[in-house]
mmCIF file of C-alpha atoms in Angstrom:
data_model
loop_
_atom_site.group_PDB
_atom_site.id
_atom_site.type_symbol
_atom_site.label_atom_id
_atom_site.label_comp_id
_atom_site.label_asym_id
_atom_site.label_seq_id
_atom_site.Cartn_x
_atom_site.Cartn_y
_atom_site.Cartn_z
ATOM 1 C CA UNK D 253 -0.618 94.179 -23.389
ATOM 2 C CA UNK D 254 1.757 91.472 -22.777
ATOM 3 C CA UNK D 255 1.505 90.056 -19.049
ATOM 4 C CA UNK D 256 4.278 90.228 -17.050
ATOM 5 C CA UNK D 257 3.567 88.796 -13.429
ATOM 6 C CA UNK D 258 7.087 87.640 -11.947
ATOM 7 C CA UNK D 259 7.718 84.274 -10.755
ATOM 8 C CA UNK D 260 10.162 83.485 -7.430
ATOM 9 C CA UNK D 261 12.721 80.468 -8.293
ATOM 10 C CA UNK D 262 15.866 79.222 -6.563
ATOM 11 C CA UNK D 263 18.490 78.086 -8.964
ATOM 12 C CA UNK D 264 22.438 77.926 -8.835
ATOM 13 C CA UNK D 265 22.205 79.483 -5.432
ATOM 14 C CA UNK D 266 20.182 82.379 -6.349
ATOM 15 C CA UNK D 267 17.211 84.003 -5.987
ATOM 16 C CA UNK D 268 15.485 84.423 -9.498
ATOM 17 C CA UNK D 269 12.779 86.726 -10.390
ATOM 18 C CA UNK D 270 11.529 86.192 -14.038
ATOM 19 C CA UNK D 271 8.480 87.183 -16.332
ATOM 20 C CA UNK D 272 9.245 83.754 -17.807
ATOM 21 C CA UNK D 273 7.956 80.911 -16.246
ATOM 22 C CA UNK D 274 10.463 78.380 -15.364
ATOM 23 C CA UNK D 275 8.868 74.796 -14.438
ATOM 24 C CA UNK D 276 11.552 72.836 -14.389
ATOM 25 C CA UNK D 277 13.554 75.008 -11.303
ATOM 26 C CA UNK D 278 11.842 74.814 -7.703
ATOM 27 C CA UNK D 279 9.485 77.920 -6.676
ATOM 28 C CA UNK D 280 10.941 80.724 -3.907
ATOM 29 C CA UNK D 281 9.151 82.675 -2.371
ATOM 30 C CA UNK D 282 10.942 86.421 -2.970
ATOM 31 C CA UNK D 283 8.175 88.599 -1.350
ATOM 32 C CA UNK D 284 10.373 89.368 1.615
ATOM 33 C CA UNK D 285 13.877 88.470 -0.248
ATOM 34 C CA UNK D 286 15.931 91.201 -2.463
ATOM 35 C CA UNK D 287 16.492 88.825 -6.561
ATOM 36 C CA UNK D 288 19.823 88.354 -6.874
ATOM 37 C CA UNK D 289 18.886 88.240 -10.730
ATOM 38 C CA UNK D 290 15.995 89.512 -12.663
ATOM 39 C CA UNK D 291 14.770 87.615 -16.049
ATOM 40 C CA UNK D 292 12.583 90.088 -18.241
ATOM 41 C CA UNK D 293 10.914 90.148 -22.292
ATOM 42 C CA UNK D 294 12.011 92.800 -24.036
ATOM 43 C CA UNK D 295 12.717 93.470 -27.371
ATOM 44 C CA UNK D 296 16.260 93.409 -28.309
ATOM 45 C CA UNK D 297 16.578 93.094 -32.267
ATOM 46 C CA UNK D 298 17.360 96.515 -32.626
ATOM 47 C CA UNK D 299 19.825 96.854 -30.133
ATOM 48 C CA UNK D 300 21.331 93.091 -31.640
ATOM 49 C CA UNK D 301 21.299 94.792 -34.805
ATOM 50 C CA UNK D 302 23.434 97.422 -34.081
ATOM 51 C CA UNK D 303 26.283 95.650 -32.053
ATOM 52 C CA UNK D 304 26.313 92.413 -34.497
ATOM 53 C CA UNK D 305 28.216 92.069 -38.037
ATOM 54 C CA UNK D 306 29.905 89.730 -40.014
ATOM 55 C CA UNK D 307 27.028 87.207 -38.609
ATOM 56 C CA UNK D 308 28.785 86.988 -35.085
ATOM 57 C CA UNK D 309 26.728 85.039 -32.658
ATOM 58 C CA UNK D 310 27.910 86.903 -29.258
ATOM 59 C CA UNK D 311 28.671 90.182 -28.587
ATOM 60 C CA UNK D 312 30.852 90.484 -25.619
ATOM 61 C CA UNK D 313 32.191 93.385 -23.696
ATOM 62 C CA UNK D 314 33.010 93.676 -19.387
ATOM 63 C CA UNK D 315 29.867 92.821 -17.743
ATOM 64 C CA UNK D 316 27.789 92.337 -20.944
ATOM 65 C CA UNK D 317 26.451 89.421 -23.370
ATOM 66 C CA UNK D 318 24.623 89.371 -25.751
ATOM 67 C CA UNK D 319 23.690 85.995 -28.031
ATOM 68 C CA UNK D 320 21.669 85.271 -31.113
ATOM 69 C CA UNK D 321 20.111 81.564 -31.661
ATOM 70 C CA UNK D 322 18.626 81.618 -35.223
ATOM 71 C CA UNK D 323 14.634 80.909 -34.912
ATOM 72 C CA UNK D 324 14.309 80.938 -31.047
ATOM 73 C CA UNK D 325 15.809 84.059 -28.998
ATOM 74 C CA UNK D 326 18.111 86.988 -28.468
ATOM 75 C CA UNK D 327 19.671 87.352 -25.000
ATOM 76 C CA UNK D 328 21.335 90.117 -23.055
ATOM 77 C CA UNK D 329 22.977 88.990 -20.027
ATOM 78 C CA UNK D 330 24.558 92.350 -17.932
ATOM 79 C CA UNK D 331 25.969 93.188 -14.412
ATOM 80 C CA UNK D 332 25.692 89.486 -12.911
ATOM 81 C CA UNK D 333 22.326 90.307 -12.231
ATOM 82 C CA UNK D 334 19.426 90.880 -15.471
ATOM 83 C CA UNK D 335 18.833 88.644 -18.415
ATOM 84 C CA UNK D 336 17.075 90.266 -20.978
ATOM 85 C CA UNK D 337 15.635 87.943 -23.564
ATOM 86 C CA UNK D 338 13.154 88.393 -27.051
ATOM 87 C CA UNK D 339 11.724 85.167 -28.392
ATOM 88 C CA UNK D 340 12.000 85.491 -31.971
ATOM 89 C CA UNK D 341 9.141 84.197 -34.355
ATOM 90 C CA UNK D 342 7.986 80.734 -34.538
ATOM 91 C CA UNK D 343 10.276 80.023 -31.142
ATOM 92 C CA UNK D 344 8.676 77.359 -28.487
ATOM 93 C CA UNK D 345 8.873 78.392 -25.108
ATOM 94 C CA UNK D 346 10.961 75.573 -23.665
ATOM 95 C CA UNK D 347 13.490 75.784 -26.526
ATOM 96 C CA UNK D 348 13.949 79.747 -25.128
ATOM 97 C CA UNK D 349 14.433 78.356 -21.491
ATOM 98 C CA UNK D 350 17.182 76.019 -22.286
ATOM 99 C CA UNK D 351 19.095 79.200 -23.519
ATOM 100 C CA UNK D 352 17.850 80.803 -19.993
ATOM 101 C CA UNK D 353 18.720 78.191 -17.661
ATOM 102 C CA UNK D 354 21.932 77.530 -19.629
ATOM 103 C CA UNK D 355 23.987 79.954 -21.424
ATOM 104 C CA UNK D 356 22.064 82.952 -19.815
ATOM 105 C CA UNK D 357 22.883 81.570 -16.139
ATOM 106 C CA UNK D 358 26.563 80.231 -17.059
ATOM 107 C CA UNK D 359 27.013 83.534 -18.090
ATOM 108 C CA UNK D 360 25.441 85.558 -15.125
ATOM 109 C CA UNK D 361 27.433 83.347 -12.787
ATOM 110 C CA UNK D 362 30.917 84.081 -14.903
ATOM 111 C CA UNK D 363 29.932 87.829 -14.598
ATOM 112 C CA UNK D 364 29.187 87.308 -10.473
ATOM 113 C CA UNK D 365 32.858 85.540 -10.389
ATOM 114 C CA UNK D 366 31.190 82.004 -9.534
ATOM 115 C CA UNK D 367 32.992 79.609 -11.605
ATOM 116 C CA UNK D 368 31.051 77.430 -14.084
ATOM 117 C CA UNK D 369 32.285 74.114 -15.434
ATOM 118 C CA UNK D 370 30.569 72.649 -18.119
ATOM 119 C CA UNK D 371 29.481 69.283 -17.036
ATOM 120 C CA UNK D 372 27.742 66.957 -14.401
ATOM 121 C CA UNK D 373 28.020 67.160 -10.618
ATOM 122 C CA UNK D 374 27.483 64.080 -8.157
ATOM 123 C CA UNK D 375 27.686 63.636 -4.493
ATOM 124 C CA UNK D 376 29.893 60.854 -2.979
ATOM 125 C CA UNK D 377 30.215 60.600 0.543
ATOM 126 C CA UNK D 378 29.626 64.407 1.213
ATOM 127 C CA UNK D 379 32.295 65.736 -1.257
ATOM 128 C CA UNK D 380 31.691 66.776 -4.878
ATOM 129 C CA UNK D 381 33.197 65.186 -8.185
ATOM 130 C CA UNK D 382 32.609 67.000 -11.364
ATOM 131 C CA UNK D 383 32.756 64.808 -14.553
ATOM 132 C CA UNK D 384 33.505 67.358 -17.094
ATOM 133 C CA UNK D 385 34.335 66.435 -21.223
ATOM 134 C CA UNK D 386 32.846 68.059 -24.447
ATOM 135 C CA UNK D 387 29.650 67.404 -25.636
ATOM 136 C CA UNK D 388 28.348 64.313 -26.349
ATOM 137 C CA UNK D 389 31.302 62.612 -24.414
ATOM 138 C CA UNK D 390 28.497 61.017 -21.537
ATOM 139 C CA UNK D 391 29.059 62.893 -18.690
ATOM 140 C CA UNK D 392 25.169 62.964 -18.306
ATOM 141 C CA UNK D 393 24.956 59.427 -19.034
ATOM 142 C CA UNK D 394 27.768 58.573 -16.658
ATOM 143 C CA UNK D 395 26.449 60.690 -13.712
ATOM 144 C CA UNK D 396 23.234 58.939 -14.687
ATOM 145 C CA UNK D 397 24.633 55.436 -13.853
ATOM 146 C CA UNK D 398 25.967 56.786 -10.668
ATOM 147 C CA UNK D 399 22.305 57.834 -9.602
ATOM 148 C CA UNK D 400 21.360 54.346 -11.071
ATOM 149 C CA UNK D 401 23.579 53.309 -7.372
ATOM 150 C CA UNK D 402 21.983 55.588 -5.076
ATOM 151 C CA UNK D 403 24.397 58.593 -5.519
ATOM 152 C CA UNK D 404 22.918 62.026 -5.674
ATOM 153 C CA UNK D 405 23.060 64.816 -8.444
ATOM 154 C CA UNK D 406 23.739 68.785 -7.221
ATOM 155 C CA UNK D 407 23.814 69.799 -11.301
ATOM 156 C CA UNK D 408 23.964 68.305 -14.652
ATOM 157 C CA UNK D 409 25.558 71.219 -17.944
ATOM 158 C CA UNK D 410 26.413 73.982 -15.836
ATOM 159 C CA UNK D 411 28.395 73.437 -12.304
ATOM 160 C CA UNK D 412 28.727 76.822 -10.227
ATOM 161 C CA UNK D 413 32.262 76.558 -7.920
ATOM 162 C CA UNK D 414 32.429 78.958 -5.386
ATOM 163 C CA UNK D 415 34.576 79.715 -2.326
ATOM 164 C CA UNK D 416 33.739 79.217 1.251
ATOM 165 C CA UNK D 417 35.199 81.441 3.961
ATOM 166 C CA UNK D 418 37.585 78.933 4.724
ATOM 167 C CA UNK D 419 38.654 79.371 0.715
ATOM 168 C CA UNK D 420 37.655 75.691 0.385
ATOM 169 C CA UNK D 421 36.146 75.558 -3.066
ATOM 170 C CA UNK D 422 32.405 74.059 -3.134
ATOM 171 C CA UNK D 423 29.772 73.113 -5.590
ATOM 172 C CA UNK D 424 26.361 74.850 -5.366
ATOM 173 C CA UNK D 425 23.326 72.826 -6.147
ATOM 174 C CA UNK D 426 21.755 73.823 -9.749
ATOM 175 C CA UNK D 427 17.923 72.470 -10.527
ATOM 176 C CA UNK D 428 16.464 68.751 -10.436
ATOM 177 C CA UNK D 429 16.996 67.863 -13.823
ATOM 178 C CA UNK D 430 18.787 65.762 -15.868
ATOM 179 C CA UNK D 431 19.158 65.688 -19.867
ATOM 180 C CA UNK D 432 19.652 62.546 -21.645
ATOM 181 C CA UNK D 433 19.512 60.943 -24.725
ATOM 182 C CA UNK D 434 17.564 58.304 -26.105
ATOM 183 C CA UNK D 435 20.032 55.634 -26.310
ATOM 184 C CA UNK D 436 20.966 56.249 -22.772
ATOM 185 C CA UNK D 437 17.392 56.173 -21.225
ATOM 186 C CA UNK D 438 17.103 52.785 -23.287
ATOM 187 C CA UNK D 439 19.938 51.127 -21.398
ATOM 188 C CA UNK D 440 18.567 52.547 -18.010
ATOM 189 C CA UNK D 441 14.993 51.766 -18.313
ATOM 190 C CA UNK D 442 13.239 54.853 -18.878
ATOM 191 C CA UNK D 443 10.590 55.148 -21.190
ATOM 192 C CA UNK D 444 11.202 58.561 -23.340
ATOM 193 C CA UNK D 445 7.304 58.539 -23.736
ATOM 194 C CA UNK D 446 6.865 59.473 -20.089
ATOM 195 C CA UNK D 447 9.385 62.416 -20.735
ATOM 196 C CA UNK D 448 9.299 66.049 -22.621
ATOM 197 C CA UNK D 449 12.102 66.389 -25.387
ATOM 198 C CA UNK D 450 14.075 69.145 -24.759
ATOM 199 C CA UNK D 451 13.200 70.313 -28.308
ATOM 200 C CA UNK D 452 10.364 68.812 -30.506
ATOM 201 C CA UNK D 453 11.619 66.056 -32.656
ATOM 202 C CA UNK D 454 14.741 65.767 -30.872
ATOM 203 C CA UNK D 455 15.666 62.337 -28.601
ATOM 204 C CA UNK D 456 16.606 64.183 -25.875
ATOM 205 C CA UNK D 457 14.937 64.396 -22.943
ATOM 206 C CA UNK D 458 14.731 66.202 -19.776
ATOM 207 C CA UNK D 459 14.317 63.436 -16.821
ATOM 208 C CA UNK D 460 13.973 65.273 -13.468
ATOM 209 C CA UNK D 461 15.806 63.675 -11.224
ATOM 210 C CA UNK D 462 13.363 63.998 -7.704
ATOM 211 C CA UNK D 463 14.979 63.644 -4.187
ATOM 212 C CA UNK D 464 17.927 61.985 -5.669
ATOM 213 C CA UNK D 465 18.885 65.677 -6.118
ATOM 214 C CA UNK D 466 21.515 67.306 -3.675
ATOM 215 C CA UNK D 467 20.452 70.407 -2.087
ATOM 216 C CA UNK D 468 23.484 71.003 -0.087
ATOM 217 C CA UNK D 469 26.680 73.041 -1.253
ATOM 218 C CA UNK D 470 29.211 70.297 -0.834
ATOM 219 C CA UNK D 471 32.910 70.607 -1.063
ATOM 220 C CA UNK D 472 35.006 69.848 -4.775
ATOM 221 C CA UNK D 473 37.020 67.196 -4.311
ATOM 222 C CA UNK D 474 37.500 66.138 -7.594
ATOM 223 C CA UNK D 475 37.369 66.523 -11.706
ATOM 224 C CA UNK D 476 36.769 63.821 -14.464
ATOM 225 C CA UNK D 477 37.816 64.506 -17.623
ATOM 226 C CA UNK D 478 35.968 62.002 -19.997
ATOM 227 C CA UNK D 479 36.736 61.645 -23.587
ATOM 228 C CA UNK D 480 35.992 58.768 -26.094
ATOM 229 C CA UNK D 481 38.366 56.374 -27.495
ATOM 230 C CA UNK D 482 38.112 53.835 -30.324
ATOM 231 C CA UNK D 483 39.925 51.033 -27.378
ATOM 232 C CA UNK D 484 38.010 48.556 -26.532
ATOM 233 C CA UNK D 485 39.569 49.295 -22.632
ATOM 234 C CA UNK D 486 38.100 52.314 -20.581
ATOM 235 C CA UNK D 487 41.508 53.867 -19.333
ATOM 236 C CA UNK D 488 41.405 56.246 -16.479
ATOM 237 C CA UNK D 489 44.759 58.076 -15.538
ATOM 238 C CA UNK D 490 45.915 61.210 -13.077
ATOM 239 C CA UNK D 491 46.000 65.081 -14.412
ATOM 240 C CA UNK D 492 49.160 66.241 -13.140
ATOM 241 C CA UNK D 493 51.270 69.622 -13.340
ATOM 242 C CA UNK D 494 50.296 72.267 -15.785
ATOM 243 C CA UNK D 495 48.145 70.320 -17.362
ATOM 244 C CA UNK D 496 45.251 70.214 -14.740
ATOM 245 C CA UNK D 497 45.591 74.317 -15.329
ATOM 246 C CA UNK D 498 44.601 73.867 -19.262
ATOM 247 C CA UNK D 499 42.004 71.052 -18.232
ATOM 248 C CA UNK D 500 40.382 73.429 -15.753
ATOM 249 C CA UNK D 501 40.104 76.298 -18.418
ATOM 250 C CA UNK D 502 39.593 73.882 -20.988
ATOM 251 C CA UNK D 503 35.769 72.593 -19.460
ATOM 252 C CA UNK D 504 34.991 76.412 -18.040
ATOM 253 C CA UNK D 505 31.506 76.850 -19.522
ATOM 254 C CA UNK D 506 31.662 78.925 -22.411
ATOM 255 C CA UNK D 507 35.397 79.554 -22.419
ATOM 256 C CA UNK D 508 35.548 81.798 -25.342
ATOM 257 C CA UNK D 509 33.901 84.595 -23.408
ATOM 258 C CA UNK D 510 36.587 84.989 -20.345
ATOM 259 C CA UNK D 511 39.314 86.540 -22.644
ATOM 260 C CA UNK D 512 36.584 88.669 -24.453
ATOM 261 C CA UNK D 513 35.231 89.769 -20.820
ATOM 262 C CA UNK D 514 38.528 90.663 -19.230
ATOM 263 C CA UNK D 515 38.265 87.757 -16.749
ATOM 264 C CA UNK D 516 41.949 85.959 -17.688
ATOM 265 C CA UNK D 517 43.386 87.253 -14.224
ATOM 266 C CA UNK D 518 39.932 86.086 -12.420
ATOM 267 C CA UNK D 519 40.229 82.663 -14.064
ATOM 268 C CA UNK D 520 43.799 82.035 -13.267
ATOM 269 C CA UNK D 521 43.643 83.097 -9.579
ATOM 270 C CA UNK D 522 40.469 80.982 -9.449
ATOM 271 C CA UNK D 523 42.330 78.193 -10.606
ATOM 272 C CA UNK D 524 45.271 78.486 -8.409
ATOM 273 C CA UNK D 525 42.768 78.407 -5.436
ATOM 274 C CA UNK D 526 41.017 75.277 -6.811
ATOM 275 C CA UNK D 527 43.369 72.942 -7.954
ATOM 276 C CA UNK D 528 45.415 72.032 -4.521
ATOM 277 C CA UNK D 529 42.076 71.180 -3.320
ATOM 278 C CA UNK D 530 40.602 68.570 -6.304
ATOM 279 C CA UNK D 531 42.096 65.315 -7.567
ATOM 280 C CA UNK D 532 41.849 65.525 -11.720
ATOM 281 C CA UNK D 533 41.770 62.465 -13.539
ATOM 282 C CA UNK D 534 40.804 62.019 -17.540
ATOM 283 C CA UNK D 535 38.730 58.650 -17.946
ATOM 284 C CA UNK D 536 38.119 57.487 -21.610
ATOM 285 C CA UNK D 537 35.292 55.267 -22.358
ATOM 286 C CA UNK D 538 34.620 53.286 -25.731
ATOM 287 C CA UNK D 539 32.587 54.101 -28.176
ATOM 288 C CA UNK D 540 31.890 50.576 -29.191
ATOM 289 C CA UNK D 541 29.815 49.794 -26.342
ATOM 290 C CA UNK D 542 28.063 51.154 -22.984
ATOM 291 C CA UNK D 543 30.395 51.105 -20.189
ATOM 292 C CA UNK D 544 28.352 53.635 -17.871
ATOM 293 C CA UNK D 545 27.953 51.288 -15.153
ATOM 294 C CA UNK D 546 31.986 50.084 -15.728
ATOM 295 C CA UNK D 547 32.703 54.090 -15.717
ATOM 296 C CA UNK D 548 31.277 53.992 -12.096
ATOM 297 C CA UNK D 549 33.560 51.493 -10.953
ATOM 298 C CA UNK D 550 36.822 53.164 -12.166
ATOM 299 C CA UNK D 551 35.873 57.038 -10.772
ATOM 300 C CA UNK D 552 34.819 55.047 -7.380
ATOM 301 C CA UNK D 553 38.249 53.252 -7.219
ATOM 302 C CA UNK D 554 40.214 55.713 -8.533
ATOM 303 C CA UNK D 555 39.004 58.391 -5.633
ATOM 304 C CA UNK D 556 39.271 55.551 -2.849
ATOM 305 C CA UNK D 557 35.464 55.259 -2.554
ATOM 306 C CA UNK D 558 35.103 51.603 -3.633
ATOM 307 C CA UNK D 559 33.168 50.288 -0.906
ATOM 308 C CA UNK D 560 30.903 53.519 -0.809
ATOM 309 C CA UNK D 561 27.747 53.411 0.907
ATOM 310 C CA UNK D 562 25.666 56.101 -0.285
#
């Protein structure tokens, strides 16, 4: 009979009960504390069978996802509040909880009306900045080099925004982790043999990131856009008018599902609340060289923070 003895974790703001065990989020205590969200194993190839076709990936409806990722797991994420998974044959465990911790939980927190960008989240001076871009653009690198100062890091691939009761919009801490690539760690000093890949045979690496994590909820002042560019120049310039709107929908985690999940309205009227609060900028970087610890100079002088102390 397959064990299933629950774990308590606190992740993205929420209480977490899960069959799975999750190492790399910190341990709650839920004994006297209703789960916000429940993790279980079942098995869901049947039901994936019957709602997939044409070799879809996700099945979408209101309140309900459900994703296939060839040769490690099916997921079923419902109601805000249950992720359903089935490892499928030959799977490693830590390949399943990337899925978990990131699709699975973007998608719960889209479902619960929390905002997710897709991206990395840093403290400066009490306030927020979200450095947003597609993958492989360096926004874990980047936030990197700002820890590399002293800075602090509330999340790094999926940022939850949220609304205080003052309808101030604020970033909620996710886990102490970071994910970086090989050529990154080189240029910062880490040794990738004193780190787990995030998948075998891969060169990236899961670095946790210790008490340079943030566990407040701290105000969003402010979006990065990064992109690459074949100048030799970083260039770092203002969002302005409609085009912070598309840049906001643009780096929502996941994007494709808000349409598919009746959330257009929600994401607008999120929007509209978010964006007189934030300044937007888009910051490209060259591709010719590393410019991480160049990056940090422009974000810091471009928000007014230049003579920062941490």
């Amino acid at each position: 009979m397959r064990k299933t003895l629950k774990k308590g974790y606190h992740v993205f703001g929420l209480h977490v009960s899960s069959e799975m065990s999750l190492p790399e989020v910190p341990q709650a205590n839920l004994s006297n504390t209703y789960a916000d969200v429940t993790i279980r194993q079942i098995n869901l190839e049947d039901q994936w069978e019957k709602v997939s076709g044409n070799g879809k990936s996700f099945y979408i409806e209101e309140n309900l996802c459900m994703f296939k990722v060839t040769e490690v797991c099916v997921c079923l994420i419902r109601n805000g509040n249950e992720i359903l998974f089935t490892p499928l044959p030959g799977s490693v465990r830590s390949h399943v909880r990337l899925y978990i911790l990131g699709s699975c939980m973007g998608i719960i927190l889209m479902q619960r009306k929390i905002l997710p960008l897709h991206g990395s989240a840093i403290s400066i001076d009490g306030n927020a900045y979200a450095i947003v871009g597609d993958s492989g653009a360096g926004k874990s690198t980047l936030a990197s080099a700002f820890l590399k100062r002293g800075y602090k890091l509330l999340s790094d691939d999926v940022i939850p925004v949220s609304f205080s009761d003052e309808r101030v919009p604020m970033v909620t801490p996710a886990y102490p982790q970071q994910k970086l690539w090989q050529e990154s760690m080189d240029h910062f000093g880490f040794e990738s043999g004193e780190y787990e890949p995030i998948i075998d045979r891969e060169t990236k690496f899961k670095v946790p990131v210790g008490d340079q994590f943030e566990e407040r909820q701290l105000p969003l002042a402010g979006i990065i856009e990064l992109t690459k560019t074949d100048d030799e120049q970083v260039h770092i310039e203002p969002i302005q008018d409609l085009y912070r709107f598309s840049t906001l929908f643009k780096h929502t985690y996941r994007n494709f599902i808000i349409r598919r999940a009746g959330l257009m309205d929600w994401h607008f009227n999120t929007s509209t609340k978010i964006l007189p609060h934030v300044d937007m900028f888009h910051m490209r970087r060259p591709v010719s060289q590393f410019t991480a610890n160049e990056l940090v100079d422009k974000v810091l002088q471009a928000i007014g923070k230049e003579e920062s102390v941490v």
